[in-house]
Short mmCIF file of C-alpha atoms in Angstrom, two decimals:
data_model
loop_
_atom_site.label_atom_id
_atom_site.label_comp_id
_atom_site.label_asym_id
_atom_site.label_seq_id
_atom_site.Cartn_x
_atom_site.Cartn_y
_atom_site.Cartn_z
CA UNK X 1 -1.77 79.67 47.99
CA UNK X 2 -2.98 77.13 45.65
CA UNK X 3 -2.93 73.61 47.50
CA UNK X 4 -0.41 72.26 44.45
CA UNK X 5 1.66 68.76 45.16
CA UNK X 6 4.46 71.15 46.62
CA UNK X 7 2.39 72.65 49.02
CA UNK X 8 1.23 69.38 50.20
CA UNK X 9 4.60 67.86 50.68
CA UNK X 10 5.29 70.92 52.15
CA UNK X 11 2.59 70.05 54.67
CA UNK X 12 4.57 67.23 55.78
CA UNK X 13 7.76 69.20 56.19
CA UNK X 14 6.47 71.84 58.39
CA UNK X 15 5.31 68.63 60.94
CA UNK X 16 9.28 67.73 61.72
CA UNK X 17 10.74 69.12 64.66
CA UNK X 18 7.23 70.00 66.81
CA UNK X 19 5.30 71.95 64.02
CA UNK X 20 7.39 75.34 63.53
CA UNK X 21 8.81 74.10 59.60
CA UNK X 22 12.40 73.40 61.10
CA UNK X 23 14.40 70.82 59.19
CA UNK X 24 17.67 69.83 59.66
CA UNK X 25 20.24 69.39 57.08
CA UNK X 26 21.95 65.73 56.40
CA UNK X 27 25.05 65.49 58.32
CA UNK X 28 26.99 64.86 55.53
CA UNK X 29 25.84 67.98 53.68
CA UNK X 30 27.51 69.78 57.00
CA UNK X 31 31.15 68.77 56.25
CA UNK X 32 33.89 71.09 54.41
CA UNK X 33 32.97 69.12 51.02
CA UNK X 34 29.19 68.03 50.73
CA UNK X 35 28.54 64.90 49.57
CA UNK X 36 24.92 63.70 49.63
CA UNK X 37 22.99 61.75 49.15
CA UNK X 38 25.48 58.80 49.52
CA UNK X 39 25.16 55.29 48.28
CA UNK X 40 23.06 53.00 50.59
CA UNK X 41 23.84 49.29 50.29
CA UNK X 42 21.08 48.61 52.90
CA UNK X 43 17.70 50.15 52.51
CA UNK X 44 15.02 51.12 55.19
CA UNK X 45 11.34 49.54 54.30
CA UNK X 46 8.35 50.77 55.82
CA UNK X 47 5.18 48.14 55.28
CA UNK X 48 1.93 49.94 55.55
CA UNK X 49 -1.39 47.45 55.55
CA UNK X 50 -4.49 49.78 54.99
CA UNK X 51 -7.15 48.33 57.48
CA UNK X 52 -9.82 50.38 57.03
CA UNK X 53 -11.36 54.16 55.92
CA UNK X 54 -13.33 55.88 58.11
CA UNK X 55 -16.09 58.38 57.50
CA UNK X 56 -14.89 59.86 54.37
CA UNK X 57 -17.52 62.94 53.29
CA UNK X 58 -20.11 62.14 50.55
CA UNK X 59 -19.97 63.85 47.11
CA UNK X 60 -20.02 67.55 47.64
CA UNK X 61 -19.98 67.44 52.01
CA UNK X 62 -17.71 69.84 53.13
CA UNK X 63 -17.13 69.05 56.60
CA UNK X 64 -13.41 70.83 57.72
CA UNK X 65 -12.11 70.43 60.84
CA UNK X 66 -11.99 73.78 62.75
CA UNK X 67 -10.52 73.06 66.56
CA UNK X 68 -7.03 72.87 65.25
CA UNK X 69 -4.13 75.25 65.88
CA UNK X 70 -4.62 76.90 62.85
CA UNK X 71 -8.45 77.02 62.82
CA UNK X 72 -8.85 81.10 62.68
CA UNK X 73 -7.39 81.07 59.55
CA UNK X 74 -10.99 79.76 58.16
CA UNK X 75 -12.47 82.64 59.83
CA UNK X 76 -10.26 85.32 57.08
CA UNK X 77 -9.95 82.67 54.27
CA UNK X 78 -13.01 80.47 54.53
CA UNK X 79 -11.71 79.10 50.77
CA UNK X 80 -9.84 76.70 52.93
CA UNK X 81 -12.45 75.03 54.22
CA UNK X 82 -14.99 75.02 51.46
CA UNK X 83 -15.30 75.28 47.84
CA UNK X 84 -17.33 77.71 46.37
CA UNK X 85 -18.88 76.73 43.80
CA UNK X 86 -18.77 72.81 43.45
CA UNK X 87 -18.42 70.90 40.12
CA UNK X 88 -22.07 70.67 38.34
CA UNK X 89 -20.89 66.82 37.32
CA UNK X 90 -20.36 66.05 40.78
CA UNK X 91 -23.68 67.80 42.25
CA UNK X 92 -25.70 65.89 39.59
CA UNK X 93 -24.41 62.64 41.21
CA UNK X 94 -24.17 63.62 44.75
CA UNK X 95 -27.12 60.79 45.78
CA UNK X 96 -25.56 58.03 44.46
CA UNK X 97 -25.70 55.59 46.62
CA UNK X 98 -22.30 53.61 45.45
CA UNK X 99 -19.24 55.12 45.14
CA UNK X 100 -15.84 52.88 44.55
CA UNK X 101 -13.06 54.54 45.83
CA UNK X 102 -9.41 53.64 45.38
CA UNK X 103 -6.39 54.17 47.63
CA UNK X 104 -2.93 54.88 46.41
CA UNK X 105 0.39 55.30 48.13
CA UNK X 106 3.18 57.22 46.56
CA UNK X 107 6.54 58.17 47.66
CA UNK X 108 8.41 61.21 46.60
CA UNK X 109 12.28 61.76 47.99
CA UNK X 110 14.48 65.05 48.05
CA UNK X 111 17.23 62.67 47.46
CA UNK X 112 18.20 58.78 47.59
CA UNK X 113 17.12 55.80 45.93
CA UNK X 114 13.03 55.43 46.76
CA UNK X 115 10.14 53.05 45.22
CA UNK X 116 6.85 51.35 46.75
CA UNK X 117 6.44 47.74 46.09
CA UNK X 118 4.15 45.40 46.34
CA UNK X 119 6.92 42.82 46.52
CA UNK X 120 10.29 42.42 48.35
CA UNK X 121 12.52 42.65 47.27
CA UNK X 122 11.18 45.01 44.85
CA UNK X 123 10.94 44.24 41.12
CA UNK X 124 10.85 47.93 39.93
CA UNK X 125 11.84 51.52 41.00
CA UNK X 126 7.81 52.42 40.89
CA UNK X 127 7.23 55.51 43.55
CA UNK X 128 3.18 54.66 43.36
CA UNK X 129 0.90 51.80 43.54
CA UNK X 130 -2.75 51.35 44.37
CA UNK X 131 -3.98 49.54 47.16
CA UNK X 132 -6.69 46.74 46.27
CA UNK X 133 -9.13 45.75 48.57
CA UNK X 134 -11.19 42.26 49.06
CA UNK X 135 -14.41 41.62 46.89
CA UNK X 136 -16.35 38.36 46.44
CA UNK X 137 -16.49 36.65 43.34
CA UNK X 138 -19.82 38.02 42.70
CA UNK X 139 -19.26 41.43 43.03
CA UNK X 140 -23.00 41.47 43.70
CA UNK X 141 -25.18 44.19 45.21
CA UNK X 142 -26.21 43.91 48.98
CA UNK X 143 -29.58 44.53 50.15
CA UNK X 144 -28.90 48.12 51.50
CA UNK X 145 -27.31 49.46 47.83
CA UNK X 146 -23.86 48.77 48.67
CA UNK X 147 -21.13 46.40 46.72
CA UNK X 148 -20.71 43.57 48.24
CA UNK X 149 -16.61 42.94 46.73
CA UNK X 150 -15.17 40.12 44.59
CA UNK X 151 -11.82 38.59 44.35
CA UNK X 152 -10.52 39.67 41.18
CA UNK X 153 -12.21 41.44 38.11
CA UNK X 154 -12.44 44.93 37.38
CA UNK X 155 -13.04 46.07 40.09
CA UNK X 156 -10.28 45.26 42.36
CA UNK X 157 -8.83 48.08 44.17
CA UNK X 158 -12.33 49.69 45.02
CA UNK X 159 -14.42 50.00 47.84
CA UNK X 160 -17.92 51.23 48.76
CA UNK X 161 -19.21 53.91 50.69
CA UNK X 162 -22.68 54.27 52.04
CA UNK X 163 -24.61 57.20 51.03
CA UNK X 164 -26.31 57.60 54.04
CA UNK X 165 -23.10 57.77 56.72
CA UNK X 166 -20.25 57.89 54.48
CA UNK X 167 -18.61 54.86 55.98
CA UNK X 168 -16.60 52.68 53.84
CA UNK X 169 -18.51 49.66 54.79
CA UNK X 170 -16.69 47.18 52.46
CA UNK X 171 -13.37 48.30 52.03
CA UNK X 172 -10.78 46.23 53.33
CA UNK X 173 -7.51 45.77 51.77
CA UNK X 174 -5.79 42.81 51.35
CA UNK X 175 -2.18 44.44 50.17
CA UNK X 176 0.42 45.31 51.71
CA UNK X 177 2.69 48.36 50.39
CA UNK X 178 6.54 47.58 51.18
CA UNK X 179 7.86 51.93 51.05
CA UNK X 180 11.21 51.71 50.37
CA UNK X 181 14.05 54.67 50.88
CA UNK X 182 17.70 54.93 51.07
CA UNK X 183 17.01 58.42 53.03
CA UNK X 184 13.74 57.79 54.86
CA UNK X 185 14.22 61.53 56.70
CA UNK X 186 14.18 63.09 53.16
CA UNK X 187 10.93 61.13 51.53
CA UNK X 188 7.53 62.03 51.78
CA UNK X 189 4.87 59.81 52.00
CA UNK X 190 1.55 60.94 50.08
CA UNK X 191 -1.54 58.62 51.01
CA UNK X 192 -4.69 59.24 48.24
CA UNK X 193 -8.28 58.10 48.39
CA UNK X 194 -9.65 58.54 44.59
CA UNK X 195 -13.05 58.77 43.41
CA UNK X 196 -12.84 55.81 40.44
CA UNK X 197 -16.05 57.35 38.53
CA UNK X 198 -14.52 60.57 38.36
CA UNK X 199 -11.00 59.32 38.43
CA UNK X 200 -10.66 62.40 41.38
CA UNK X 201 -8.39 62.25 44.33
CA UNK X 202 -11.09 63.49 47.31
CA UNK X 203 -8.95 63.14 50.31
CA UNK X 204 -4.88 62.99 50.87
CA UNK X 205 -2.53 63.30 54.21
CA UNK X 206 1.40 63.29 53.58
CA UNK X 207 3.89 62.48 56.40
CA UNK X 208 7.80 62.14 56.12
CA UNK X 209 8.39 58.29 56.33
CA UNK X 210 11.07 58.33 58.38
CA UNK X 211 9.36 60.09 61.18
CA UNK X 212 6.71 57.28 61.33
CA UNK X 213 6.26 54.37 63.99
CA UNK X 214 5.62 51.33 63.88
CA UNK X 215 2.01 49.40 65.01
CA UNK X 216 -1.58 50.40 64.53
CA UNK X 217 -1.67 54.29 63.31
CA UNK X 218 -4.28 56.02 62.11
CA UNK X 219 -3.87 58.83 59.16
CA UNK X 220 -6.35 61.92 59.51
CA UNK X 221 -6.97 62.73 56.10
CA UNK X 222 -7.29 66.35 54.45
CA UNK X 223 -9.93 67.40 51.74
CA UNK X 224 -7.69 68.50 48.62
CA UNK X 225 -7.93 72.02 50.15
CA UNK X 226 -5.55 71.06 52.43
CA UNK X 227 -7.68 71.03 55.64
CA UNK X 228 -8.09 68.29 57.61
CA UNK X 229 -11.30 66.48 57.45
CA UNK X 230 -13.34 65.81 60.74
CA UNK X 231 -13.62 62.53 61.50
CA UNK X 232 -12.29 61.47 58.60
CA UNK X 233 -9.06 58.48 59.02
CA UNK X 234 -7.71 55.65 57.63
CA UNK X 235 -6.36 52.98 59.78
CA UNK X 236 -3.08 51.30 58.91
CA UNK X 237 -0.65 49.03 60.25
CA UNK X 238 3.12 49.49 60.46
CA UNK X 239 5.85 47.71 60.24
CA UNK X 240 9.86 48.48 59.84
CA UNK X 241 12.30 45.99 58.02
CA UNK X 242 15.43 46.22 55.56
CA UNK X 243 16.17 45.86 52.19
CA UNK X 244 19.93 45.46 50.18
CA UNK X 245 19.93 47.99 47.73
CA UNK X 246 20.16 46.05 44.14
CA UNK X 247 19.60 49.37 42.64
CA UNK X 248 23.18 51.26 43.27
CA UNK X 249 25.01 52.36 40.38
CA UNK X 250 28.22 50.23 39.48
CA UNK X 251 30.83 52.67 40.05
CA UNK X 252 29.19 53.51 43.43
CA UNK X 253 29.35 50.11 44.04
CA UNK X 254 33.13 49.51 43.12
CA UNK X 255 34.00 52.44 44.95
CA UNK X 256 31.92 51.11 48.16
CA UNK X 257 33.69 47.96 47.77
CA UNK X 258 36.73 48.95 47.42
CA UNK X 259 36.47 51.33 50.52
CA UNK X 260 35.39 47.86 52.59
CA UNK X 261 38.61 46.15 51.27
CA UNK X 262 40.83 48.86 52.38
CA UNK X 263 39.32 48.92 56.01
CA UNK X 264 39.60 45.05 55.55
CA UNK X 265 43.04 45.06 54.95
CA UNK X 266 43.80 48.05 57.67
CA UNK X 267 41.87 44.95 59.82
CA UNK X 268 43.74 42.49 58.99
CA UNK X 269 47.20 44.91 59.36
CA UNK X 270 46.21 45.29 63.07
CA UNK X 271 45.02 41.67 63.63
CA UNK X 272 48.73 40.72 62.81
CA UNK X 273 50.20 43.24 64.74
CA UNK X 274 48.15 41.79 67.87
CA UNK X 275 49.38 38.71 66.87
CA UNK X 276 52.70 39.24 66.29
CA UNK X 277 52.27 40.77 70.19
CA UNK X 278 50.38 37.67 71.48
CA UNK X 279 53.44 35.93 70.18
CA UNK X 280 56.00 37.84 71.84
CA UNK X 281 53.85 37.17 75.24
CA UNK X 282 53.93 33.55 74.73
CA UNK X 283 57.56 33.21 74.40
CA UNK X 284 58.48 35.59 77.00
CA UNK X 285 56.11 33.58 79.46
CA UNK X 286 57.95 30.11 77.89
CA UNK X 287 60.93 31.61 79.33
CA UNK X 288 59.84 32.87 82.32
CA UNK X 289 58.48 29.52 83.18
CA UNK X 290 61.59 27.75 82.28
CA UNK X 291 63.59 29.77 84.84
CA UNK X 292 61.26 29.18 87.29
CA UNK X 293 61.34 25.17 86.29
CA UNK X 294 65.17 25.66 86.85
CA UNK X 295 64.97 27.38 89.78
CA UNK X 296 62.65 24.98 91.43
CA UNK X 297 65.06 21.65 90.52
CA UNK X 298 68.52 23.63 92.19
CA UNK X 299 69.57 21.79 95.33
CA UNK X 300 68.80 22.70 98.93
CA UNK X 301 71.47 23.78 101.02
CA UNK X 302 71.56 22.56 104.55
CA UNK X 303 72.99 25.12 107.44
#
């Protein structure tokens, strides 16, 4: 099966629920009359701060992992581990010894409001942005080949790898992503390292965003074959906040507003009810302790 954008979404699917590609349906698609997704008024935001990229494989290294669960598949269909025959553009270039690279985060839901921003709250519904990562004004050349980053300039968003251990010496990011979802259970989060020269995503990993957790994580990348990559992660740092949705239509809006007025008003219906209860307590205990005023000033007998 071709390793389309379905497929890998799929990928992330078939992780819920211990590996075996069980997912549950919404709750509210369970009911007599489906209705989902509903309107959010308060959004889940997941922050992701790339940290740094790990041993990602030089142009035209193949180097699969092979002690997962699923490693004997390479043993009937070795096409998932390595390409036959790789691109004559990329073998003539293979020594290099820059190469910028480029990471992008995108977001794609099954339903509910979604976008990734570099912003909160966010200014767009954009489902994709690129992280950029520090570079020195210069944007000079080290001693041992590799770009030594600027600040701004064209070349923001890129980092270097050495040819030698394909490390990505210089790349540290100084963005964070804000990944926001109405239905975090029913997004996917795609992480992308690109090749700039070639404009070629070489490496990807997708996980459901509501099934991540917060702190330090680290993301073990696949080649675009779909198999994981050995040795090959990007270290990120997570974080979980909440965003008002300024992006709900205006009916759904009206109608969720009016539905808070009416359980407002059935509020305020019992509140006086209590009250109108506390009252009759107070008088009844008024007259209580008037009778027991009265009783207390009567005159003693004597016997």
């Amino acid at each position: 099966q071709t390793n389309d954008l379905a497929t890998q979404l799929h990928y992330a699917l078939f992780e819920l629920n211990g590996g075996c590609g069980y997912v549950e349906k919404p709750k509210e698609m369970l009911v007599p009359k489906p209705c989902w997704p509903q309107p959010q008024l308060l959004l889940k935001v997941v922050t992701i701060q790339p940290i740094s990229l790990f041993n990602l494989p030089e142009r035209g290294e193949e180097r699969p992992h092979l002690a997962s669960s699923r490693s004997r598949l390479h043993d009937y269909v070795s096409e998932l581990s390595f390409s036959r025959r790789p691109s004559r553009k990329l073998t003539q270039t293979a020594a290099r010894a820059v190469r910028l690279l480029s990471v992008s985060v995108e977001l794609y839901a099954i339903g509910g409001f979604h976008c990734v921003s570099t912003t909160l709250p966010p200014m767009s519904g954009e489902t994709r942005q690129v992280v950029r990562t520090l570079r020195n004004a210069a944007g000079s050349h080290s001693r041992d080949g590799n770009v030594d980053g600027g600040v701004d300039g064209g070349d923001s968003g890129r980092g270097s790898v050495r040819n030698g251990g394909g490390v990505c010496d210089n790349f540290h990011p100084r963005q964070k992503l804000h990944c926001v979802a109405a239905e975090p259970m029913a997004c996917v989060l795609r992480v992308v390292v690109v090749d700039e020269d070639f404009e070629q995503e070489v490496a990807y990993d997708t996980v459901v965003l509501g099934a991540m957790r917060e702190g330090f994580r680290v993301i073990h990348l696949r080649s675009m074959l779909g198999t994981r990559i050995e040795g090959c992660y990007l270290l990120v740092h997570i974080s979980f906040s909440s965003q008002v949705n300024a992006w709900v239509g205006e009916q759904e809006l009206v109608n969720t507003l009016y539905e808070q007025r009416e359980t407002i008003d059935h509020l305020q219906e019992n509140i006086s009810g209590l009250q109108s209860k506390v009252d009759l307590f107070a008088a009844e205990t008024a007259r209580l302790q008037s009778k027991l005023s009265e009783r207390d000033g009567w005159p003693t007998t004597s016997i």
